[in-house]
mmCIF file of C-alpha atoms in Angstrom:
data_model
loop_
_atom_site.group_PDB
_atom_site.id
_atom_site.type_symbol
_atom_site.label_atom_id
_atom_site.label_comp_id
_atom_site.label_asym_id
_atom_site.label_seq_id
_atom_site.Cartn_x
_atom_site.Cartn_y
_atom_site.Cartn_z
ATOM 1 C CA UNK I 2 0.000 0.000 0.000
ATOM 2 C CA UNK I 3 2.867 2.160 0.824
ATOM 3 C CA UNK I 4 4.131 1.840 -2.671
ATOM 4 C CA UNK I 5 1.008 2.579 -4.398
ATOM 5 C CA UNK I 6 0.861 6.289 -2.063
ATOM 6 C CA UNK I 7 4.062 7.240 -3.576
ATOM 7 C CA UNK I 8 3.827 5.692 -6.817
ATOM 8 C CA UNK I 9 3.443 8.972 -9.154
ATOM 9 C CA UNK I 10 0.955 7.051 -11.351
ATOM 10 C CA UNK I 11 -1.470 7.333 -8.670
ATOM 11 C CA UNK I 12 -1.226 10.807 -7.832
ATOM 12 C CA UNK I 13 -3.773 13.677 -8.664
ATOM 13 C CA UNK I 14 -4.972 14.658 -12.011
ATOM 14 C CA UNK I 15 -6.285 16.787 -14.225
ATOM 15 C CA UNK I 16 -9.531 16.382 -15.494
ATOM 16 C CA UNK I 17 -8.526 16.536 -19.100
ATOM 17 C CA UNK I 18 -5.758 14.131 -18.228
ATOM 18 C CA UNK I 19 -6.957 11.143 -17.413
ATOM 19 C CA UNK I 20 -9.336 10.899 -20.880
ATOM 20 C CA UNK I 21 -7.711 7.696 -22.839
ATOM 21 C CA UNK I 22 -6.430 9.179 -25.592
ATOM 22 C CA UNK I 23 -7.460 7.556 -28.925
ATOM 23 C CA UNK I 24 -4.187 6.606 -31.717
ATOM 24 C CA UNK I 25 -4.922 4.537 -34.550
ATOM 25 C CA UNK I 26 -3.193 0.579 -34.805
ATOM 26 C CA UNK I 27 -0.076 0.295 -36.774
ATOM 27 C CA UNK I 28 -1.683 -2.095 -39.338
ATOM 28 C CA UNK I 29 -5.211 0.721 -39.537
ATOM 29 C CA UNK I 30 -3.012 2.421 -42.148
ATOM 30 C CA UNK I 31 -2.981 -0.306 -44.421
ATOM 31 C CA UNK I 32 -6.377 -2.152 -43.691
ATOM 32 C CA UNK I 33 -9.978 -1.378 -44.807
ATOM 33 C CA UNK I 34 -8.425 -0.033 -48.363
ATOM 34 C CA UNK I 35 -10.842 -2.071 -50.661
ATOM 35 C CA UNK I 36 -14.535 -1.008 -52.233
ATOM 36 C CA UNK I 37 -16.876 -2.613 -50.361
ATOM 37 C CA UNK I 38 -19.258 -1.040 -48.014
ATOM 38 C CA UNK I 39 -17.721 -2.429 -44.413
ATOM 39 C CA UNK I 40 -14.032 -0.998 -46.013
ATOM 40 C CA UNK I 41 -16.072 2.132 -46.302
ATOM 41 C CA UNK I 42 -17.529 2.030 -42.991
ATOM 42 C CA UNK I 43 -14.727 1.341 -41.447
ATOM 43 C CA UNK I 44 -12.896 4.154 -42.640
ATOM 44 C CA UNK I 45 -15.618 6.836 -42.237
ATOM 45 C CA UNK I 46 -15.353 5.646 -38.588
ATOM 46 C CA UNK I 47 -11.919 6.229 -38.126
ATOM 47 C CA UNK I 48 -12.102 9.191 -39.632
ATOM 48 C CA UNK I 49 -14.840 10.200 -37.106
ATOM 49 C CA UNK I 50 -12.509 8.955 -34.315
ATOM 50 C CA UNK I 51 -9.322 11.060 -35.357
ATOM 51 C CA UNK I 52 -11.766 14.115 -35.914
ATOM 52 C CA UNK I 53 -13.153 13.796 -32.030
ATOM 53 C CA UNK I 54 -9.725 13.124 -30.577
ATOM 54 C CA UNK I 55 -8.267 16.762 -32.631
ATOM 55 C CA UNK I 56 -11.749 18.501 -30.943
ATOM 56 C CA UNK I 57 -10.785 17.246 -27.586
ATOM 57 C CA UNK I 58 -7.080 18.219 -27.894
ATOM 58 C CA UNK I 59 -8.354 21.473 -28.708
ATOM 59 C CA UNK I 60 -10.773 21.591 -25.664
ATOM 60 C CA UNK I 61 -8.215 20.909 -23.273
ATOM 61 C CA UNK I 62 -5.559 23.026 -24.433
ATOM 62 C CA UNK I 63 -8.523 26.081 -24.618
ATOM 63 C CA UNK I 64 -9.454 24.900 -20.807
ATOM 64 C CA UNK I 65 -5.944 25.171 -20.306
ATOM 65 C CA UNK I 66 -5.014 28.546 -21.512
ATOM 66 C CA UNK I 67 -8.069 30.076 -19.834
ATOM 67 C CA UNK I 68 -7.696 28.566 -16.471
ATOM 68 C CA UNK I 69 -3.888 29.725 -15.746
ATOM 69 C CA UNK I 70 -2.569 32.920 -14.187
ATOM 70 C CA UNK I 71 0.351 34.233 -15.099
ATOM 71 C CA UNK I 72 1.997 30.732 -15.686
ATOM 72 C CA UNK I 73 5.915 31.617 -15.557
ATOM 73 C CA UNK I 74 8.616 34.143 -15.742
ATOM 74 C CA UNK I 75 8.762 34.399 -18.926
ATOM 75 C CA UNK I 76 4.959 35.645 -19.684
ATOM 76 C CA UNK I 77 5.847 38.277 -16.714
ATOM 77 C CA UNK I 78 9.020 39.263 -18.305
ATOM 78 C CA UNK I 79 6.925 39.711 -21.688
ATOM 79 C CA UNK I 80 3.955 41.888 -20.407
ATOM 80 C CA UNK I 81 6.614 43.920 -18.952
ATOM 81 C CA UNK I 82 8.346 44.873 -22.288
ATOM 82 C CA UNK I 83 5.233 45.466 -24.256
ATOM 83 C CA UNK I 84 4.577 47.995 -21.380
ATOM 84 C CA UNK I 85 8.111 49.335 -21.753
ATOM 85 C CA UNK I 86 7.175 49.560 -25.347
ATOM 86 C CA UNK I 87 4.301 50.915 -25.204
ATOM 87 C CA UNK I 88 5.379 53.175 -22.952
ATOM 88 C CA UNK I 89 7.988 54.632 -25.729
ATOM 89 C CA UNK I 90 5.519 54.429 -28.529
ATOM 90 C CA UNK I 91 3.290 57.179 -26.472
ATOM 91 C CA UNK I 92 6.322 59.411 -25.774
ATOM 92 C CA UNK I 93 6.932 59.090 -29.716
ATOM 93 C CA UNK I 94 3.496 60.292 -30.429
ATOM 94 C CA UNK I 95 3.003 63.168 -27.993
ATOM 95 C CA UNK I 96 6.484 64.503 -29.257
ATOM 96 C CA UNK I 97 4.785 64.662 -32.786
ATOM 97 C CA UNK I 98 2.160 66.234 -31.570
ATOM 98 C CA UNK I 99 4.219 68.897 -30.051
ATOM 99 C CA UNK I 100 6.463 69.205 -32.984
ATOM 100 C CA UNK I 101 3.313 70.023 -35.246
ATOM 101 C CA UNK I 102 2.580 72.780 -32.794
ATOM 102 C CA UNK I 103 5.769 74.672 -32.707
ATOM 103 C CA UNK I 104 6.364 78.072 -35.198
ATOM 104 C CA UNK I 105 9.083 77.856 -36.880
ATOM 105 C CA UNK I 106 9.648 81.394 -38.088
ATOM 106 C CA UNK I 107 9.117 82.415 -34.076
ATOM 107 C CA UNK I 108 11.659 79.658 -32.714
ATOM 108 C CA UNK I 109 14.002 80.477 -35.530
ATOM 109 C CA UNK I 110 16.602 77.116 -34.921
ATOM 110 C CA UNK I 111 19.016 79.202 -34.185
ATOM 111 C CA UNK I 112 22.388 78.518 -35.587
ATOM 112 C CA UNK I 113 21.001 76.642 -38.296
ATOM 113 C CA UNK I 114 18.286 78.648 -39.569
ATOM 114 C CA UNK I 115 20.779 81.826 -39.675
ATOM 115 C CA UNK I 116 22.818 79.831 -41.695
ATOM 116 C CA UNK I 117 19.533 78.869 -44.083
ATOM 117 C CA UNK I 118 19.191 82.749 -44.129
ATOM 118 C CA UNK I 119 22.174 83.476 -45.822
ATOM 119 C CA UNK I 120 22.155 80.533 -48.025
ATOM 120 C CA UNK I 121 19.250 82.306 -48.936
ATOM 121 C CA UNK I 122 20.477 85.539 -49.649
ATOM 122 C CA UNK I 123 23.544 84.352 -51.477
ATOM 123 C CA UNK I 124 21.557 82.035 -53.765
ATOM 124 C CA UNK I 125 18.920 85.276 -54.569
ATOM 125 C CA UNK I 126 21.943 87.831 -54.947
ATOM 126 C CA UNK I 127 23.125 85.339 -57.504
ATOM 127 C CA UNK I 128 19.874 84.779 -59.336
ATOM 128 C CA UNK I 129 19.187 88.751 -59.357
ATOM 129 C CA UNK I 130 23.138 88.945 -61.303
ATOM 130 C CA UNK I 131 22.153 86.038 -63.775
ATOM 131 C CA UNK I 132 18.836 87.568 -64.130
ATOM 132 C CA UNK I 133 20.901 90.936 -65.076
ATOM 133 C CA UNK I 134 23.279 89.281 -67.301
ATOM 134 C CA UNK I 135 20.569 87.810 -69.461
ATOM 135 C CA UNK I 136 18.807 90.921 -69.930
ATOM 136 C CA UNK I 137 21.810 92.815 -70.819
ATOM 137 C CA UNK I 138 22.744 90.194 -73.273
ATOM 138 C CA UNK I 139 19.476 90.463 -75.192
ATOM 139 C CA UNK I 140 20.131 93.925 -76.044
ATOM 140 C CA UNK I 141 23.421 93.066 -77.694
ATOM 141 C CA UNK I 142 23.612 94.105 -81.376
ATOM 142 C CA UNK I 143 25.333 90.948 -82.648
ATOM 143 C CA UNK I 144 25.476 92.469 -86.326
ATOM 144 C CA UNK I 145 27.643 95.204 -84.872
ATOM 145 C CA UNK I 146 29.411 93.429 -82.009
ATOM 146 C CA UNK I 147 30.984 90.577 -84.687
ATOM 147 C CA UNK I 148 32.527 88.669 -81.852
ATOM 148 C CA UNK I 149 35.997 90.135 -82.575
ATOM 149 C CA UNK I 150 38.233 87.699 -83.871
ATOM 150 C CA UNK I 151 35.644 84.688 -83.843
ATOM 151 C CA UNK I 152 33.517 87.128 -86.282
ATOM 152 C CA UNK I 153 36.535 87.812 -88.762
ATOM 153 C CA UNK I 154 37.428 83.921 -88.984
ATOM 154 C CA UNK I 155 33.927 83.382 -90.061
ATOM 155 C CA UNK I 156 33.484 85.758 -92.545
ATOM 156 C CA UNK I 157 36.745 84.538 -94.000
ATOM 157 C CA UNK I 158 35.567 81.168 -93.876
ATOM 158 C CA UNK I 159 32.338 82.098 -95.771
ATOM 159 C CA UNK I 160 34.229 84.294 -98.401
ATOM 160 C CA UNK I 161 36.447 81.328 -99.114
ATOM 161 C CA UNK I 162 33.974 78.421 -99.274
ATOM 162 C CA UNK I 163 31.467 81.273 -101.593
ATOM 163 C CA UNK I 164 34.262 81.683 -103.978
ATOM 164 C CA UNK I 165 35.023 77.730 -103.991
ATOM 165 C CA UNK I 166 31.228 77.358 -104.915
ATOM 166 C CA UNK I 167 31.470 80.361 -107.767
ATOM 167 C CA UNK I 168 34.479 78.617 -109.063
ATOM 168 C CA UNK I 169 32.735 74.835 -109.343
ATOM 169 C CA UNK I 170 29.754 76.515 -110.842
ATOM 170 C CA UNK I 171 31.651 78.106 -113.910
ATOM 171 C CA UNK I 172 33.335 74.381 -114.011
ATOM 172 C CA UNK I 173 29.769 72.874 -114.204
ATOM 173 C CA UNK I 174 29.290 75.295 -116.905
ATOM 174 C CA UNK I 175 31.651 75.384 -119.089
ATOM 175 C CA UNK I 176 31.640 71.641 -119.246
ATOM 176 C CA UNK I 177 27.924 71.855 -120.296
ATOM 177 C CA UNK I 178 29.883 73.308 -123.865
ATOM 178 C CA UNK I 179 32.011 71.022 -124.607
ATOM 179 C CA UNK I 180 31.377 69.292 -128.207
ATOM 180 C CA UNK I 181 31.810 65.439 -127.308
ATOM 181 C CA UNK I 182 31.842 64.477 -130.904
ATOM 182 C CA UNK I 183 34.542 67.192 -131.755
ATOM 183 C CA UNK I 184 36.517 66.372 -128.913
ATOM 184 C CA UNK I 185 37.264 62.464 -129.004
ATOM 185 C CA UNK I 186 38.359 62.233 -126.175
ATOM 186 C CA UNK I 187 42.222 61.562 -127.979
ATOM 187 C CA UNK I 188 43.537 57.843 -128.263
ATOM 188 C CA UNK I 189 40.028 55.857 -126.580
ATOM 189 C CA UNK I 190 37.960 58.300 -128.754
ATOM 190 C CA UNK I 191 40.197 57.186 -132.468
ATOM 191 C CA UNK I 192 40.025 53.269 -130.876
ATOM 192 C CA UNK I 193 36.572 53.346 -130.792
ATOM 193 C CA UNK I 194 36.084 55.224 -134.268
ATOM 194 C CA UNK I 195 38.465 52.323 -135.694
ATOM 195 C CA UNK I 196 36.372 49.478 -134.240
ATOM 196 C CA UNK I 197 33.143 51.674 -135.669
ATOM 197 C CA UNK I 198 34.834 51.987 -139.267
ATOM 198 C CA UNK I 199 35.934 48.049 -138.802
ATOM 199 C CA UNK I 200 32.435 46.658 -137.957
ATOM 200 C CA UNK I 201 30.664 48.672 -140.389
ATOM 201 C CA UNK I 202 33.190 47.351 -143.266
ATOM 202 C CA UNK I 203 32.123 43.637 -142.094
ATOM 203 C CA UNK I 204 28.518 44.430 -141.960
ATOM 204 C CA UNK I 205 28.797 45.578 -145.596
ATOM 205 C CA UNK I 206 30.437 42.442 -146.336
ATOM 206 C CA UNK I 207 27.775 40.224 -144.799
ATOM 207 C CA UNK I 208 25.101 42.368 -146.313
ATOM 208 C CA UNK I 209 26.457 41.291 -149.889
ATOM 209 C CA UNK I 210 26.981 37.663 -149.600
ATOM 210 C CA UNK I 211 23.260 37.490 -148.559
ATOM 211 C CA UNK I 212 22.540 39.561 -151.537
ATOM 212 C CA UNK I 213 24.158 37.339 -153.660
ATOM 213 C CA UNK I 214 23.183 33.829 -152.514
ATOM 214 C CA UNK I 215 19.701 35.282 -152.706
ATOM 215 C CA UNK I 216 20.051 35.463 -157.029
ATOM 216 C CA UNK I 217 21.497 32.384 -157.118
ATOM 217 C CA UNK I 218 19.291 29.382 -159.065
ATOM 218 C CA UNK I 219 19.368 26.595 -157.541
ATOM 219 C CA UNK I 220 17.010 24.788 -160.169
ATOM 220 C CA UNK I 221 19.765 25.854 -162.669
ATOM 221 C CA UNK I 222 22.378 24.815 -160.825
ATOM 222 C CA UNK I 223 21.443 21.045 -160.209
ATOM 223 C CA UNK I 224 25.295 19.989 -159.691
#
């Protein structure tokens, strides 16, 4: 008897504990797999077993998560940094807040927006010069002005490439004059009068035998 009182197996226990849990046989897997209606049964009902034992589990873990306190250190430990956190979240915010609030053109920055100011200024002063520049450079005469030196080397440039253009014009010209029969063209122009003068002569020649073989008899002739 004095075993059984300190036998752990006998000591106190949950509820939810001492329900006989339900696990399939090793040979379940591979029985019942035919097509007749006990196979069919018999499968629908395990099915209907594994699908109770799943809604217990999750009855009993729900019982247990409800009926606990603060379980460990850990979950203590936890709330305590989401506090912490939230804690810092709502300091985050309420600065915001502020910050929307505050005038900027009252508060000024100090050091930094003095030195905004005169970024300022500088970049306007050198807007209002550029602005200056550009208007003064739209009244400029460039007809007059010529640009000095870079003026003079154009107009040279154009006088030269004009008179290279007059001078391949009169070229263009002149060669629309030129007799191409008179001219020959020296030795190729006499080759190619000699070939003319030499293929007419044969032609000539050709021309004649056919004359002639056309008068001849050949009903006179008769070998």
């Amino acid at each position: 008897m004095d075993d059984r009182q300190n036998d752990p197996k006998y000591d106190f226990k949950a509820p939810e504990e001492n329900i006989r849990k339900w696990e399939p046989k090793k040979w379940e897997d591979q029985a019942f797999q035919g097509v007749s209606p006990f196979d069919f049964a018999m499968r629908q009902k395990n099915e209907e077993k594994k699908r109770k034992e799943r809604e217990r589990e999750a009855k009993a873990r729900m019982y247990q998560y409800q009926a606990k306190g603060v379980a460990n250190l850990a979950e203590e430990n936890a709330k305590s940094v989401n506090a912490q956190y939230k804690a810092s979240k709502d300091e985050a915010r309420r600065s915001k807040e502020e910050a929307t609030k505050v005038n900027m053109a009252a508060s000024g920055l100090g050091v930094e927006h003095a030195s905004r100011n005169a970024d300022f200024e500088r970049e306007k002063a050198w807007k209002e010069a550029k602005r200056a520049e550009e208007a003064a450079r739209k009244d400029v005469n460039m007809a007059v002005a010529g640009f000095g030196v870079e003026q003079a080397s154009r107009n040279a440039d154009f006088s030269r490439e004009k008179a290279w253009k007059d001078t391949k014009r009169a070229e263009e010209a002149a060669r629309k004059d030129v007799n191409m029969a008179a001219a020959g063209f020296g030795v190729e122009q006499a080759s190619r009068n000699a070939d003319f003068e030499r293929e007419k002569a044969w032609k000539e020649e050709q021309r004649k035998e056919r004359e002639k073989q056309k008068e001849f008899d050949m009903a006179r002739a008769l070998f």
